[in-house]
XYZ file of C-alpha atoms in Angstrom:
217
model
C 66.496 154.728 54.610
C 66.595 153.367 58.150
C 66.179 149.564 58.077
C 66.188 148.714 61.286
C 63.348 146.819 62.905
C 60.886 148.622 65.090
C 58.800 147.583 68.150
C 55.706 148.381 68.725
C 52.094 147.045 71.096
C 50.445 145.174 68.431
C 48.190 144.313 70.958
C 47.538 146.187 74.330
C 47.212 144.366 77.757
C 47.040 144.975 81.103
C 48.092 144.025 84.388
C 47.771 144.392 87.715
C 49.846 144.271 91.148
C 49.635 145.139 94.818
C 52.117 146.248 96.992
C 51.113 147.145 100.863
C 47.418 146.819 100.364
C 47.894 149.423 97.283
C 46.274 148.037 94.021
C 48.241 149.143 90.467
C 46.572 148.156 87.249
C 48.728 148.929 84.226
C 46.490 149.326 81.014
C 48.385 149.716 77.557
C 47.029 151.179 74.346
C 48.501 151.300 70.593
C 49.039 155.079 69.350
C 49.925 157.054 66.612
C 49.346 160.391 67.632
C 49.364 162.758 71.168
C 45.318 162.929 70.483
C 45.238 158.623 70.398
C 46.995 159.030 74.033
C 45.284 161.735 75.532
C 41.704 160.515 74.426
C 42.686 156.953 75.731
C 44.032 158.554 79.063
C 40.739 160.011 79.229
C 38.771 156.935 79.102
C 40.425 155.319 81.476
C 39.949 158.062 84.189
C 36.236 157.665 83.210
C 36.601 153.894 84.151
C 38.851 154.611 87.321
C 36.698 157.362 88.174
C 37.528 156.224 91.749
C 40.967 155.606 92.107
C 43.576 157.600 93.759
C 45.955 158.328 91.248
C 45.570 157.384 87.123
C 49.333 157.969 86.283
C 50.658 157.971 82.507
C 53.422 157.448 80.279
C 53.486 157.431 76.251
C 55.599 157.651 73.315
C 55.240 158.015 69.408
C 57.129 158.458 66.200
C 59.909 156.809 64.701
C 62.723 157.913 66.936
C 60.510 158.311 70.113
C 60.559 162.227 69.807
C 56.884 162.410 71.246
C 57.553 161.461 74.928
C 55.096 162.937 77.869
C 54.588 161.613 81.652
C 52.321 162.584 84.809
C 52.681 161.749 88.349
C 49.125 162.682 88.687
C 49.171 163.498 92.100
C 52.043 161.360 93.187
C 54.995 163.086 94.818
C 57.082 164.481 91.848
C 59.378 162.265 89.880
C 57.777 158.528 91.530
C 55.568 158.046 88.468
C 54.725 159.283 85.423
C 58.938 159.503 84.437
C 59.671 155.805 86.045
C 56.887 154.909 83.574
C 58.608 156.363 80.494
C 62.268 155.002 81.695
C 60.584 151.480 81.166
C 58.854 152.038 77.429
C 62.264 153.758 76.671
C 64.761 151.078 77.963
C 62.344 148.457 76.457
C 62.476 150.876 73.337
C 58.657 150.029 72.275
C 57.316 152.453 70.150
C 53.808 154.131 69.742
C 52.250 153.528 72.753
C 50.681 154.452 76.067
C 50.247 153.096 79.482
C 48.009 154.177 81.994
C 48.688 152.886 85.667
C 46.142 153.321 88.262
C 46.639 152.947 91.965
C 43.658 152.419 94.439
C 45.318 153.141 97.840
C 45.932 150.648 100.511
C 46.443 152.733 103.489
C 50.345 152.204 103.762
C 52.544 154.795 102.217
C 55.388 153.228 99.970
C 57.603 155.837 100.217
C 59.366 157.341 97.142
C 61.530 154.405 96.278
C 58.515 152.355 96.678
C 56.648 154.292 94.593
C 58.877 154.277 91.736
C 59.393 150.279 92.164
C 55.558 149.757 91.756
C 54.701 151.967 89.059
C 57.834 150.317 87.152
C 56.765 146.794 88.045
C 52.997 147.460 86.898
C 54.296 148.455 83.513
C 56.413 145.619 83.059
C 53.650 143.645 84.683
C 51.129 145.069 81.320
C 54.053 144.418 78.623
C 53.957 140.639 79.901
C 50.463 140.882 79.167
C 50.710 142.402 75.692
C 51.698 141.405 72.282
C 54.754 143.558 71.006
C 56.447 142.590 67.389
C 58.757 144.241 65.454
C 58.023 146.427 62.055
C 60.233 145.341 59.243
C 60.451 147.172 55.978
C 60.159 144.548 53.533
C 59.506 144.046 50.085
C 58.342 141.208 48.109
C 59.334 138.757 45.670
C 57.879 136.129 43.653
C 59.868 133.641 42.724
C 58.812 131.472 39.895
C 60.902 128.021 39.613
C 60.108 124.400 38.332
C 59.539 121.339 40.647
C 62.847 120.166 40.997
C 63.565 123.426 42.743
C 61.047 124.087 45.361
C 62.505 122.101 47.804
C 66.183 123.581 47.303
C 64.102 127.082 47.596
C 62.079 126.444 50.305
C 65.168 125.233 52.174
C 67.031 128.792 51.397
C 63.969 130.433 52.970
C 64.137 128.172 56.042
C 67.962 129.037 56.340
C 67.162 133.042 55.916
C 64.488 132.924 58.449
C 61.689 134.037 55.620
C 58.192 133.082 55.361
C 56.355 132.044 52.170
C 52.909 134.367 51.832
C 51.630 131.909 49.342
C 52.585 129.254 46.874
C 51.195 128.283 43.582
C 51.757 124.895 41.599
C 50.403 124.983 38.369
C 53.136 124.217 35.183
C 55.655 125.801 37.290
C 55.887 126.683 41.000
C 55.685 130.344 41.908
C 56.579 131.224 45.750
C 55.533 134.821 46.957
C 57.713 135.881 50.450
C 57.944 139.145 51.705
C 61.501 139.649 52.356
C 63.121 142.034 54.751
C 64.946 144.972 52.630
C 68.646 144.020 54.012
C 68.098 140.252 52.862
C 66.798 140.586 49.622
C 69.936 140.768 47.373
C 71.122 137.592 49.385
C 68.249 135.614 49.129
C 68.359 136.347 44.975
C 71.873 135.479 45.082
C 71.512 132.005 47.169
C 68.131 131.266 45.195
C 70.047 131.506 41.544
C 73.525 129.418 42.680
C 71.058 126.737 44.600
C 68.817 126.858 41.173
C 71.614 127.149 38.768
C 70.032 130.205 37.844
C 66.597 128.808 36.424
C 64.772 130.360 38.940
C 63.138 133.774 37.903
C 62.244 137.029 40.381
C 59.668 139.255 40.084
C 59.984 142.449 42.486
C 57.106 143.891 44.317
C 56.430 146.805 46.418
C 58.208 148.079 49.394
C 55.769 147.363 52.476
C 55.991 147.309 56.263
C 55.312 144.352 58.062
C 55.365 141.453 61.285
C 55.425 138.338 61.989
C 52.582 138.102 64.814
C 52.333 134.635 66.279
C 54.170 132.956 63.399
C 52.191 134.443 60.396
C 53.067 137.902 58.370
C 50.874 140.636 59.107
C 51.401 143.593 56.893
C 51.027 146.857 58.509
């Protein structure tokens, strides 16, 4: 099972920037599927029924085997695959971008070209909120009171957030644990409880951490 975190647009953005009187607005969409992309290309033509050019770039799937680009009427090769080269090398996953340019009279030349189109992408991943999918599990950990602050300091160390904590005889802690860290948070929790503590194992689960909270997915 592949364990390593993957990023995604948790949030779309846009944003814009002009170069030579030329406007490019960069708009950025969450997908799942070729269908998400294309219908969200589509709206956006609707809205920039005017502009010269609505150029695109997405990718989906776990290894970033759906990949598809268009120039849309720019010379060959100065948008649409500039586009992708920035989703791959930021390796974000599952999205699309839409750039539009309204024309400003100058011609950029192809070098120019492929400088703006990348710099309005980068310009709408600024603007948008990316995280990284973790496959996690979680764990309840039920302990007494004399060992929720040596827990709760474990969890600091290993960079994991509580989802909830309940004092009632005892004090139970649920966290949702990244797969890879599990067996050494168990360990580290029974030597810093002298093995008093008790785990309960939950499901396997995808998630973030958006903005400082977990977000399952």
């Amino acid at each position: 099972m592949e364990n390593r975190p993957i990023k995604i647009l948790y949030k779309g953005g846009s944003g814009e920037i002009v170069e030579k009187k030329s406007r490019f607005i960069a708009t950025l969409e969450k997908i799942e599927t070729e269908e998400d992309a294309l219908s969200f290309i589509a709206r956006m033509k609707k809205k920039y029924w005017d502009a010269r050019h609505n150029c695109y770039a997405f990718v989906a799937g776990k290894n970033q085997e759906l990949q598809r680009c268009s120039d849309d009427g720019e010379p060959g090769g100065t948008a649409g695959r500039p586009m992708l080269d920035v989703l791959l090398r930021e390796d974000v996953h599952n999205l699309v971008v839409v750039v539009t340019r309204y024309f400003g009279g100058t011609l950029l030349g192809t070098g120019g070209l492929v400088r703006a189109y990348q710099k309005a992408v980068q310009e709408g991943l600024k603007n948008s909120i990316i995280i990284e999918k973790i496959q996690g599990r979680s764990l309840v950990i039920d302990t007494d009171y004399n060992s929720i602050g040596k827990i709760q300091y474990i969890l600091a160390q290993q960079e994991i957030k509580e989802l909830e904590t309940d004092y009632t005889d005892k004090v139970t802690i649920k966290v949702m644990a990244p797969v890879e860290k599990l067996s050494r948070l168990q360990e580290a929790v029974t030597e810093g409880t002298n093995g008093t503590a008790h785990f309960q194992l939950g499901d396997l689960a995808e998630f973030a951490v958006v903005e400082g909270e977990i977000k399952l997915l």
